[in-house]
XYZ file of C-alpha atoms in Angstrom:
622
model
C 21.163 12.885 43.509
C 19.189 9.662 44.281
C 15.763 10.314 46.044
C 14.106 8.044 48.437
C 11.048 5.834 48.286
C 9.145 7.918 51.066
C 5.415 8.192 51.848
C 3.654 9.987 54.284
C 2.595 8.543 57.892
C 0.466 6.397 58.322
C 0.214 5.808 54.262
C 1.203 1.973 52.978
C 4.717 2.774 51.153
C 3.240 3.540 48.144
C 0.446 5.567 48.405
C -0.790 5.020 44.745
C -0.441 1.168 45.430
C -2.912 0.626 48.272
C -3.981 -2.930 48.207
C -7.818 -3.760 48.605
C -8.387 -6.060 51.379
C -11.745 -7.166 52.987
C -12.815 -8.928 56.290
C -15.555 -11.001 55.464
C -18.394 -12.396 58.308
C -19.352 -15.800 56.995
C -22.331 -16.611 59.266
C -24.955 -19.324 60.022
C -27.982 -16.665 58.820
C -26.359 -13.907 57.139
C -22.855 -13.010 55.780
C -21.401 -9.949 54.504
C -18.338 -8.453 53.641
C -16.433 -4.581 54.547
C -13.340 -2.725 53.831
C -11.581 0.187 54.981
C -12.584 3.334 52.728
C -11.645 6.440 52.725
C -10.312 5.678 56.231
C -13.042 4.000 57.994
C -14.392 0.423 57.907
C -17.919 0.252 56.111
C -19.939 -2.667 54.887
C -20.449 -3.271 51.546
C -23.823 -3.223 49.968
C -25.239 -4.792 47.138
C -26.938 -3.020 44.076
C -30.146 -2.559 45.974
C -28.093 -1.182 48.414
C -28.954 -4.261 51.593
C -25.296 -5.172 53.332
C -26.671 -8.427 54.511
C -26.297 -11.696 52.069
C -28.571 -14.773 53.624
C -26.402 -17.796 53.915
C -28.416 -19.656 51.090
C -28.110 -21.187 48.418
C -30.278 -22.908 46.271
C -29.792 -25.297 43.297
C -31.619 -25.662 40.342
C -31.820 -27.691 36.702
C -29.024 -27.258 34.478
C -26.471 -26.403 37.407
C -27.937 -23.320 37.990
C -27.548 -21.143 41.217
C -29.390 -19.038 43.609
C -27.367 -17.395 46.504
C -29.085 -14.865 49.196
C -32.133 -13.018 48.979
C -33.335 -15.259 46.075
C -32.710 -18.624 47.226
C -33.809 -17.446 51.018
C -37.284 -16.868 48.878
C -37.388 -20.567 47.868
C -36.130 -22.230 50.550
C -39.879 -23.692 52.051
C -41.121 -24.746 48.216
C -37.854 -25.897 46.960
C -36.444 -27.256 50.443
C -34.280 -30.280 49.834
C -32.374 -27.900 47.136
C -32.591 -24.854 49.620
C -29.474 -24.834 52.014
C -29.186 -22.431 54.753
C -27.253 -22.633 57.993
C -24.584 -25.150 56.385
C -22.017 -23.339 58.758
C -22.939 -25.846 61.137
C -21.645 -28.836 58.905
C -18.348 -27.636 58.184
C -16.064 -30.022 59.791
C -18.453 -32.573 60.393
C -20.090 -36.103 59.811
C -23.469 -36.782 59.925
C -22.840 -38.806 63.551
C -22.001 -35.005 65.007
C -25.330 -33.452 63.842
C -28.015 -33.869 66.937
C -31.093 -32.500 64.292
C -30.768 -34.382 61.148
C -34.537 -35.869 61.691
C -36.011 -32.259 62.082
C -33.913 -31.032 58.873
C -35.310 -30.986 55.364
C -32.674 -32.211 53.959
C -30.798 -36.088 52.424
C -27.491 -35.721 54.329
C -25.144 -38.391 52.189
C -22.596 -39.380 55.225
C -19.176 -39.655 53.836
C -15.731 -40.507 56.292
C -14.640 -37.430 55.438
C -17.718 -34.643 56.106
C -21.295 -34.870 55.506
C -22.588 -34.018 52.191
C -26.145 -33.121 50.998
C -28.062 -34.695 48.343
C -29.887 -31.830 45.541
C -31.043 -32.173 42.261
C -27.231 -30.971 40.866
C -25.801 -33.411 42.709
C -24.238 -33.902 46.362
C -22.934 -30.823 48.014
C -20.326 -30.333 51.175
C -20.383 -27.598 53.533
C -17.628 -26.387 51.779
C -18.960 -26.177 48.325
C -22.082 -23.937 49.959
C -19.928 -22.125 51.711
C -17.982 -21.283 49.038
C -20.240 -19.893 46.734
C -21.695 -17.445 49.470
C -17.958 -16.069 49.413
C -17.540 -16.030 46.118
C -20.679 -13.647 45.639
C -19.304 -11.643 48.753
C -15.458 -11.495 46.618
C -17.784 -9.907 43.380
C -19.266 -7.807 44.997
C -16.557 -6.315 46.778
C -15.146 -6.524 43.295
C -17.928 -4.498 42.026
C -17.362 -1.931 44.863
C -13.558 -1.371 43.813
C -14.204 -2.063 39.858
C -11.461 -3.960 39.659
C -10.768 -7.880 39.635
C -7.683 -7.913 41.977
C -8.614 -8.211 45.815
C -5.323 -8.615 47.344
C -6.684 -11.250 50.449
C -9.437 -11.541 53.260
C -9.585 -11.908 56.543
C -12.021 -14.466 56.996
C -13.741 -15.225 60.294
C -14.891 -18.315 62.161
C -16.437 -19.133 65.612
C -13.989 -18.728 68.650
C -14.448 -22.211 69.584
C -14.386 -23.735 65.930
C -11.903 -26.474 66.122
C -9.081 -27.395 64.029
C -11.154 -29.344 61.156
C -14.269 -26.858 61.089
C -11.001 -23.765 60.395
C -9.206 -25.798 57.708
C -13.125 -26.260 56.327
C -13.411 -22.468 56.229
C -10.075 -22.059 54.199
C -10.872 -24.164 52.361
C -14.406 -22.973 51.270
C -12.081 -19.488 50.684
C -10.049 -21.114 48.576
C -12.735 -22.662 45.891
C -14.137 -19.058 46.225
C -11.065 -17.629 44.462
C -10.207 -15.796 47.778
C -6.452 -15.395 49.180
C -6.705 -15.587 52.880
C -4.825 -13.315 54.818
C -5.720 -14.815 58.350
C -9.139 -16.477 59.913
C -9.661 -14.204 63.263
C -12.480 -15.597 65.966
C -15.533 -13.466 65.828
C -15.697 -12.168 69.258
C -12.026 -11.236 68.414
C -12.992 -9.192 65.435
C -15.554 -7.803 67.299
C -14.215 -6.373 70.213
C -11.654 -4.624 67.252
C -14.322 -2.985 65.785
C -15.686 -1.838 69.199
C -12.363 -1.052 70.639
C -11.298 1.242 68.013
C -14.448 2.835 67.716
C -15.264 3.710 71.420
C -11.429 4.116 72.612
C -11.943 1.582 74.853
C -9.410 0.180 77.271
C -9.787 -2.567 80.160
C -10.787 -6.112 80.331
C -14.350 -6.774 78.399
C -16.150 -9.779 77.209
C -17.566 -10.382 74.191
C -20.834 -12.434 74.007
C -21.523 -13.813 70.434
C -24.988 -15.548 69.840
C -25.396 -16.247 66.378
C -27.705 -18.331 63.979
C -25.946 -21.879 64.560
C -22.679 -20.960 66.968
C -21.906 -19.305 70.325
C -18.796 -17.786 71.972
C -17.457 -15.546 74.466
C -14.613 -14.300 74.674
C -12.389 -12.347 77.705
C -10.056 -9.526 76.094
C -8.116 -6.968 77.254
C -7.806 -3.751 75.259
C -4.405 -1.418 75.615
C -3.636 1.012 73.267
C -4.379 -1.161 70.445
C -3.367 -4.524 71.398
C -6.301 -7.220 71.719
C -5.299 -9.463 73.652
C -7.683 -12.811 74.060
C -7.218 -13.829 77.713
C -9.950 -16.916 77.672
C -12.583 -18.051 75.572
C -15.081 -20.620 75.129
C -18.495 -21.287 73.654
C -20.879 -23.725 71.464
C -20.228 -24.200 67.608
C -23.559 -26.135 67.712
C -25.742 -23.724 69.495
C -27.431 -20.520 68.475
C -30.641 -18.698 66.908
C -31.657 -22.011 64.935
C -31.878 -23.458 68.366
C -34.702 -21.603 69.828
C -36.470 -21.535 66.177
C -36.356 -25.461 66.119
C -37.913 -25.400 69.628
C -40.594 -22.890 68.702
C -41.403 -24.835 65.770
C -41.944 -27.929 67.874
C -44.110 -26.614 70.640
C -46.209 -24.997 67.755
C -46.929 -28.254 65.750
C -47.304 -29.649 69.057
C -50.454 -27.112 69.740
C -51.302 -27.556 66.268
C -52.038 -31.569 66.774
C -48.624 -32.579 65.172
C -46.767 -35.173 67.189
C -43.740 -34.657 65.382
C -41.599 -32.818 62.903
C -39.910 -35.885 61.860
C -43.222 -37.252 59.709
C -43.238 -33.818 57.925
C -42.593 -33.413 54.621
C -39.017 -31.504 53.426
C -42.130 -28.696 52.736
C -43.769 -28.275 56.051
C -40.409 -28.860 57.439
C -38.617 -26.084 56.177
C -42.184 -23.564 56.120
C -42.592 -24.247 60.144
C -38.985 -23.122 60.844
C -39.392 -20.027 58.526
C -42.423 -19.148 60.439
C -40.769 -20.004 63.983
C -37.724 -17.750 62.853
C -40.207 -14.787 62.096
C -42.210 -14.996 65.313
C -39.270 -14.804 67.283
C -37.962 -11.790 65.553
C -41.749 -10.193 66.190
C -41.226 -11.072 69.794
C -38.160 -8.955 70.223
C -40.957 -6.075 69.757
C -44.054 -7.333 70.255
C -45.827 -9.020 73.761
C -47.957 -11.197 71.053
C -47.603 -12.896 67.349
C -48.692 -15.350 65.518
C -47.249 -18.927 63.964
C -49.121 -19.574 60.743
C -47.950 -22.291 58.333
C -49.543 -23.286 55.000
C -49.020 -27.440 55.587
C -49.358 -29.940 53.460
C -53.236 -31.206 55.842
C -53.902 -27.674 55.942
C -53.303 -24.207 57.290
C -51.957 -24.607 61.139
C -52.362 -21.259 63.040
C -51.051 -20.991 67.204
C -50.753 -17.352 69.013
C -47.688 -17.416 70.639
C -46.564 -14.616 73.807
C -43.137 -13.576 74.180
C -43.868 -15.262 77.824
C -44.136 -18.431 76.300
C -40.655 -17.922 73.934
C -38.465 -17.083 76.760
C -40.110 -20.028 78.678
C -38.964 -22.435 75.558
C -35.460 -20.031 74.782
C -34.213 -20.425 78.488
C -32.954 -23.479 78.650
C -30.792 -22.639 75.609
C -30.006 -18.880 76.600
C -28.970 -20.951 80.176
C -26.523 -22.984 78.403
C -24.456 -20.212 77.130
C -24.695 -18.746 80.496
C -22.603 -22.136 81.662
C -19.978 -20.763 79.001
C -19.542 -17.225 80.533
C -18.713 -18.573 84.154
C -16.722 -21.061 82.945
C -14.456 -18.508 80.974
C -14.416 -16.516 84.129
C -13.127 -19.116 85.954
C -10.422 -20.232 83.341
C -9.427 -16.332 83.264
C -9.524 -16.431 87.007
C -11.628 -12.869 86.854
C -14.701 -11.992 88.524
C -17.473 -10.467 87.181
C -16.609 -7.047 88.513
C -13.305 -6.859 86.549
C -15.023 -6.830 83.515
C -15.380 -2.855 82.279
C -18.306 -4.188 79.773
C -20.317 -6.797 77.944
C -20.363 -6.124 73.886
C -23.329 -7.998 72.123
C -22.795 -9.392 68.861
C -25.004 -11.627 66.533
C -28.553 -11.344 66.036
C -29.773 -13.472 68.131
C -28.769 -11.021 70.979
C -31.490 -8.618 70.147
C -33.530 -11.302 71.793
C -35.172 -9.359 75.514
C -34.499 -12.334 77.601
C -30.755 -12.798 76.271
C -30.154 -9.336 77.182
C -31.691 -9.558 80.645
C -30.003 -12.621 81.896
C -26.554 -11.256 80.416
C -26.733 -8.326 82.203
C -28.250 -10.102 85.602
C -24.787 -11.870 85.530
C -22.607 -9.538 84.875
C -24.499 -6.960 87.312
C -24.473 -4.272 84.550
C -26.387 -3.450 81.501
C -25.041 -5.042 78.423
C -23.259 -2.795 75.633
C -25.755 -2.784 72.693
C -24.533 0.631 70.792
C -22.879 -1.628 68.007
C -25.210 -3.038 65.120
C -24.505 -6.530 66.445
C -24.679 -7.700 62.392
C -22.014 -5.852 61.076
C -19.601 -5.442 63.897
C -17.691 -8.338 62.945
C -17.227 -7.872 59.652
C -15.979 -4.282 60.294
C -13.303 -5.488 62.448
C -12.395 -8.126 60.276
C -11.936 -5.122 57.753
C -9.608 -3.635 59.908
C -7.298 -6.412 60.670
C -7.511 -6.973 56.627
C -6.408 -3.269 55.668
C -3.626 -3.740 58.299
C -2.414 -7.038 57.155
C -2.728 -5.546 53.160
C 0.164 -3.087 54.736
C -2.934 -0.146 54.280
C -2.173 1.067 58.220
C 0.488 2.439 60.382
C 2.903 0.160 61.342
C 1.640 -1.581 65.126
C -1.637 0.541 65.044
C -3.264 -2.983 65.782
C -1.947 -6.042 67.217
C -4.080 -9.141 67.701
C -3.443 -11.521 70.079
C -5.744 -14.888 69.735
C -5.870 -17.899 71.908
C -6.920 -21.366 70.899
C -10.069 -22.508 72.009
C -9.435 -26.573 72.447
C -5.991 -28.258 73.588
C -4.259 -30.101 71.574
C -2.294 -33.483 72.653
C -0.988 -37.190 71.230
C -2.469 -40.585 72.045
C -0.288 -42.327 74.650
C -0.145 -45.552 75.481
C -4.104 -47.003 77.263
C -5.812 -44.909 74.932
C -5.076 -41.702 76.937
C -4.409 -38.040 75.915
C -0.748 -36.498 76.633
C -1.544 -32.387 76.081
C 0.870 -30.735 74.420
C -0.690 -26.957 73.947
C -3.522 -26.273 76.874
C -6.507 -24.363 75.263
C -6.609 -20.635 75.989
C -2.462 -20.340 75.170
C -2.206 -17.462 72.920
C -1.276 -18.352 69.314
C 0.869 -18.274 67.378
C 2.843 -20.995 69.541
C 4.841 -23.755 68.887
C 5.612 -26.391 71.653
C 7.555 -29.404 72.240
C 7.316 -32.561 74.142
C 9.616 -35.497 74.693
C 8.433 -39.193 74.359
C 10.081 -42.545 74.560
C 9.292 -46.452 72.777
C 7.517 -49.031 74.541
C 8.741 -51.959 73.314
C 12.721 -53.142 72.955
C 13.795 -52.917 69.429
C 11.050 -50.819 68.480
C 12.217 -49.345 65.163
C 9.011 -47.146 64.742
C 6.437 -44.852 66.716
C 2.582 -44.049 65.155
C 1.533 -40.927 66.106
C -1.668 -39.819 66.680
C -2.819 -36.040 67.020
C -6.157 -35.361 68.737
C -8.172 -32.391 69.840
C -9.959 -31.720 72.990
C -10.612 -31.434 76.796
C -11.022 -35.402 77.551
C -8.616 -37.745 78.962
C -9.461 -40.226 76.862
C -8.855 -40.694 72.755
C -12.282 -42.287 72.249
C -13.810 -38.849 73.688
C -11.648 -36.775 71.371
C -11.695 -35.122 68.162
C -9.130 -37.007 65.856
C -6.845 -34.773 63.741
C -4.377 -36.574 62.039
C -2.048 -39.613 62.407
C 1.669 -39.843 60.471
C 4.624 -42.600 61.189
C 8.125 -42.033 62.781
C 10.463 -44.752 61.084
C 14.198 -45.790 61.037
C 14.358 -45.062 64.587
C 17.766 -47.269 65.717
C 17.049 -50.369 68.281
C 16.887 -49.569 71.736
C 15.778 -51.055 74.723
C 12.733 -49.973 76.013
C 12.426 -46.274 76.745
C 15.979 -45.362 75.808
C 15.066 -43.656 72.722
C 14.366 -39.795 73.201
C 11.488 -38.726 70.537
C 10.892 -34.723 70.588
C 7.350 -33.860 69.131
C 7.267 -30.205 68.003
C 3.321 -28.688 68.067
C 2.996 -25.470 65.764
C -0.070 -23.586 65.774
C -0.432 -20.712 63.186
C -1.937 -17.343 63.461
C -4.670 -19.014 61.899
C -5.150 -21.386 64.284
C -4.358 -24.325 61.927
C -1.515 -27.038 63.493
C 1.413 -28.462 62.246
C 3.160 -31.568 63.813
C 7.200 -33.089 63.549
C 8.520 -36.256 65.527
C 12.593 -36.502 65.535
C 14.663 -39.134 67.476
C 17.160 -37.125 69.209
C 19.973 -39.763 69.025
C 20.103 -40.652 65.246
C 18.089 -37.431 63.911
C 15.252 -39.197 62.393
C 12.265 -37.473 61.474
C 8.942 -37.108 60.167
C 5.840 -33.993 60.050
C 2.212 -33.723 58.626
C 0.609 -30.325 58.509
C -2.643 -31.380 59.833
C -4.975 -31.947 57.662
C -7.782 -33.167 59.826
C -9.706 -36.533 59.565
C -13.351 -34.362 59.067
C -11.321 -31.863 56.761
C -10.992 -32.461 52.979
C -8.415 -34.206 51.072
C -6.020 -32.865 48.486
C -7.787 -34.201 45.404
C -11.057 -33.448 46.656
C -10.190 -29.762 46.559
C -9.087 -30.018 43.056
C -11.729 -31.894 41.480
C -13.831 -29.251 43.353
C -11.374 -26.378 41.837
C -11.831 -28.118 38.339
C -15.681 -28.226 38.982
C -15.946 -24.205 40.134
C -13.539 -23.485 36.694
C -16.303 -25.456 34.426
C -18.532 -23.322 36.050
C -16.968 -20.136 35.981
C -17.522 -20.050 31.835
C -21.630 -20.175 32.800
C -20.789 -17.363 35.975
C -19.166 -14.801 33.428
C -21.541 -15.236 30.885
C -24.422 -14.796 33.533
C -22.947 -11.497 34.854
C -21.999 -10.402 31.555
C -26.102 -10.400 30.230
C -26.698 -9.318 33.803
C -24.633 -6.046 32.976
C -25.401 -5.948 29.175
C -29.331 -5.880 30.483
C -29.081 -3.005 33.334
C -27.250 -0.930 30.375
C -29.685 -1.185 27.995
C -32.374 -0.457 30.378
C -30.189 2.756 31.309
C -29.569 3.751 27.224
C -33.474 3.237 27.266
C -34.466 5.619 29.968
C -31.659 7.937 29.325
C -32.884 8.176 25.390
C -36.840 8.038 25.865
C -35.704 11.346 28.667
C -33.910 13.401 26.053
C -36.547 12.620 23.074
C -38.947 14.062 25.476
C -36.934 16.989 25.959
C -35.414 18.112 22.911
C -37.109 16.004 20.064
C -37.670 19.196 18.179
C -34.311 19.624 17.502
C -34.491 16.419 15.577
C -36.060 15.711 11.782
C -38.983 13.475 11.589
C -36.893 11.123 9.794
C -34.533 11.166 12.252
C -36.534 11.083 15.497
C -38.217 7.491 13.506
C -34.693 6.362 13.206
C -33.792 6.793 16.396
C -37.363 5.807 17.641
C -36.422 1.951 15.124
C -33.139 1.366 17.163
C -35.105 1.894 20.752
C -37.621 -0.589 19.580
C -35.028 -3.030 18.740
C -32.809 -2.553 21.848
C -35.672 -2.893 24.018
C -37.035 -6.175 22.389
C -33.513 -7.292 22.953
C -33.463 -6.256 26.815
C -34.770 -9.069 28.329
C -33.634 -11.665 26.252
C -30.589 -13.861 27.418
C -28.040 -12.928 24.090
C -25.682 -10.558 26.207
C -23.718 -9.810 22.594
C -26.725 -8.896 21.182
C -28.204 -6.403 23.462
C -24.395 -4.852 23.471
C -25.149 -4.455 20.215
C -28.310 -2.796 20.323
C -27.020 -0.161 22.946
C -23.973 0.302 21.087
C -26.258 1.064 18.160
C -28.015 3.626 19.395
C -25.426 5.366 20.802
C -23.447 5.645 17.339
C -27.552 6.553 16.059
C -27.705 8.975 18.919
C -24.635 11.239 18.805
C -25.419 13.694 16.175
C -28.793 14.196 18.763
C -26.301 14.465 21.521
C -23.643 16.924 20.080
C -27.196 18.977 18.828
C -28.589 19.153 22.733
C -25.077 20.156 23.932
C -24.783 23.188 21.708
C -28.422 24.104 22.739
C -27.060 23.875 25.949
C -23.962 26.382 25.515
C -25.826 28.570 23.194
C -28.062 29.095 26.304
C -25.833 29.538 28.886
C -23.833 32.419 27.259
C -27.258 34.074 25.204
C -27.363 37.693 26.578
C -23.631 37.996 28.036
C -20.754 40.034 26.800
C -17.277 38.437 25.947
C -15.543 40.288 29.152
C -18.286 38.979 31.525
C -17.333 35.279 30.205
């Protein structure tokens, strides 16, 4: 009798098969990365057991790497090299960044996206960003023991546009990772909330960051999240109010201006800005001291006098919220609750002037650091095929509207932002000229009438189309935005069935052959990355054989020979000179060694060990 391929509910059909999917938080500040275990979404930790990775990476002689904790150490004597907060470049030239002169770094402006210059060479957003998620795909890796992540969900800033999202999959892509779907971050959040609390109703979602802010209006039913508005800042956020602490503080200190600093006192003033403000959250008083280059520069600073230079900032997000209200068409009642996310919402003042306009105390019972992440985690084990079937459906908007150039330089929308996605829409257009035999088409992003106030995307030919007089011919452009948020455009003359398409690839987005030279670049590299991890591992096991050893000589060396306790005693010396020496083969060596010199020592303590837990018992009581 045949049998069916059956598993329980709620199991993926093959219980013994369960993909491993992650959601991973790339932020301005810190990243990190979760997965569903043993039914419930957790963070994953390094080995010293912190959850949190710093966005940073720093770059050293001989193409060496630091990423996290390590480089975040570095970053004020080793500035230029140091990157942090590169999630603000993705997508972007140098003519879109408003800081560059208070920045410690040589931006190289390219037509594409803004590189920076180090010491191994110039580096894209991209590249950066990429080997933050590569760390966060080993050590999920690590977590698992296994090499095979099936995919990520990956997310980005609710109002990230077109070019800054293809950035991001791109990034994932150089980092080896298969993405599953980029989700907003409010989005993610609220799923991470929503399934936690059982919550249902309309709630918003109000996302301060490092570098970006969002909000976002969605209503929660019985697992659906449905985005009804959104909008927000992807150049706005913690760095913000640590850039204006910084100034007012070299101000007091007799400095004009950051922009005669060196990369040095640059880089060290922000650092020390950053840490005030986090003392403020719990203090009434701290101090801003920086080591600079004339001297040491100390100013007390009152958390009356950071909310007096955060306000105007904090007051600009503010804007945001009642302008998604009003594109909702919602008042403030309607909304059941306010959930916090990023750190820079642990700030007093952000939380007092949220709640003031909403007229109820925010929601702060999620860690607003990981609550992204875990509902990225969530949407990642459902889209692995992990979860019941329509236990979660998201739906996501798109935060800017998308349209053609017409003729006068004007914008003809084709998708209005805030239309829930995926969609694909069409639009009819017509020549301008008689005889015209071909159309250019021009894609843009934005909210402006005009083209020279927009964000171009792309730009592809319609040819062949037959002679005509002038506005005869019917041309039907076809919009299609995926789940990811990423567009795809077709022209076709109606009449003779012409047609052409581009999947967007946007003007500040990279091209084909950049990726693979950068592909090529991250497999010459990937040689040096195994063989780094590999004496990485070799070294923690030796130091484990060591300690383990050195325990049970202490224990039980009396049930060794003197000749064979100075054997063994030889091959500890040997492995431990070895330990911290870069030959990975070698040190294998040494531990394999004494483990082949150890085993008659081993086999000796385990039969001490049984002879003593059955001395004095009969054979009936065993």
């Amino acid at each position: 009798m045949a049998l069916l391929q059956i598993s329980e509910p709620g199991q993926a059909p093959d219980p013994h098969q369960r993909r491993i999917a992650v959601g991973i938080d790339l932020g301005t500040t810190h990243s990190l990365v979760a997965a569903v275990r043993h039914g419930l979404a957790e963070c994953l930790p390094d080995a010293q057991g912190r959850v949190l990775l710093p966005s940073a990476v720093r770059y050293m002689e001989g193409g060496r790497r630091q990423i996290g904790f390590e480089a975040l150490s570095a970053q004020a004597e080793d500035a230029e090299n140091t990157l942090v907060s590169v999630k603000r470049f993705m997508g972007r030239r140098l003519a879109d960044v408003a800081d560059v002169g208070r920045l410690p770094y040589r931006f190289v402006d390219h037509p594409g996206m803004l590189a920076v210059s180090t010491r191994d060479g110039e580096k894209t957003p991209v590249e950066v960003s990429a080997e933050i998620l590569a760390s966060l795909r080993q050590r999920a890796e690590d977590t698992f023991d296994t090499d095979e992540i099936f995919g990520a969900v990956i997310t980005v800033p609710a109002y990230f546009d077109d070019a800054q999202r293809q950035a991001t999959k791109d990034a994932a892509q150089l980092a080896g990772l298969n993405v599953l779907r980029l989700i907003s971050e409010p989005t993610a959040a609220a799923v991470a909330y929503g399934l936690d609390n059982g919550s249902e109703g309309l709630y918003a979602v109000y996302d301060l960051g490092g570098g970006t802010f969002d909000i976002s209006l969605l209503r929660l039913t019985a697992g659906v999240f449905e985005v009804v508005a959104t909008g927000g800042d992807a150049a706005l956020g913690g760095d913000d109010i640590d850039h204006a602490v910084a100034d007012w503080a070299l101000a007091q200190a007799g400095v004009a201006s950051s922009a005669g600093l060196s990369a040095h006192d640059k880089r060290a003033a922000l650092v020390a800005a950053r840490a005030v403000k986090e003392t403020l959250s719990e203090s009434l008083v701290a101090a801003w001291q920086v080591p600079l280059d004339g001297g040491t520069a100390r100013v007390e600073v009152s958390r009356e006098r950071l909310e007096a230079l955060a306000r105007p900032l904090v007051e600009r997000t503010l804007a945001a919220v009642r302008k998604v209200l009003r594109d909702a068409r919602v008042g403030r009642d309607e909304v059941q609750g306010v959930v916090m996310v990023g750190g820079s919402t642990r700030m007093p003042l952000v939380r007092t002037l949220v709640s003031e306009l909403f007229g109820r105390p925010v929601l702060t019972n999620v860690n607003p650091d990981e609550v992204v992440a875990l509902g990225a985690a969530v949407q990642a084990n459902a889209l692995a095929g992990n979860s019941r079937d329509g236990e979660l459906l998201l739906l996501d908007v798109i935060a800017l509207s998308l349209g053609l150039e017409t003729m006068g330089g004007l914008v003809e929308r084709v998708i209005e932002r805030n239309t829930t996605i995926p969609v694909a829409k069409a639009q009819e257009f017509t020549t301008f000229k008689d005889g015209q035999t071909a159309m250019a088409i021009h894609v843009v992003q934005g909210e402006r009438d005009l083209v020279s106030e927009s964000r171009s995307l792309a730009r592809f030919e319609l040819r062949g189309i037959p002679p005509m007089v002038a506005g005869a011919a019917r041309i039907r452009v076809t919009f299609q935005v995926d789940a990811d948020g990423l567009l795809s455009v077709s022209a076709r003359e109606q009449g003779s069935g012409v047609e052409a398409s581009v999947v967007v690839k946007p003007s500040y987005g990279l091209a084909e052959d950049q990726i693979a030279q950068m592909l090529k670049d991250g497999f010459a590299h990937a040689e040096d990355d195994m063989a780094a991890r590999s004496l990485r591992e070799a070294q923690v096991d030796a130091q484990r054989m060591l300690l383990a050893t050195r325990a049970a000589l202490l224990a039980d060396a009396r049930l060794l020979s003197s000749e064979e306790q100075a054997a063994i005693g030889e091959l500890l010396a040997r492995l431990e000179a070895l330990a911290s020496g870069t030959d990975a083969h070698a040190i294998e060596a040494a531990v394999e060694a004494v483990a082949e010199g150890t085993e008659h020592f081993a086999a000796a303590r385990m039969n001490q060990g049984i002879r003593q837990a059955l001395s004095g018992r009969t054979l009936d009581e065993i």
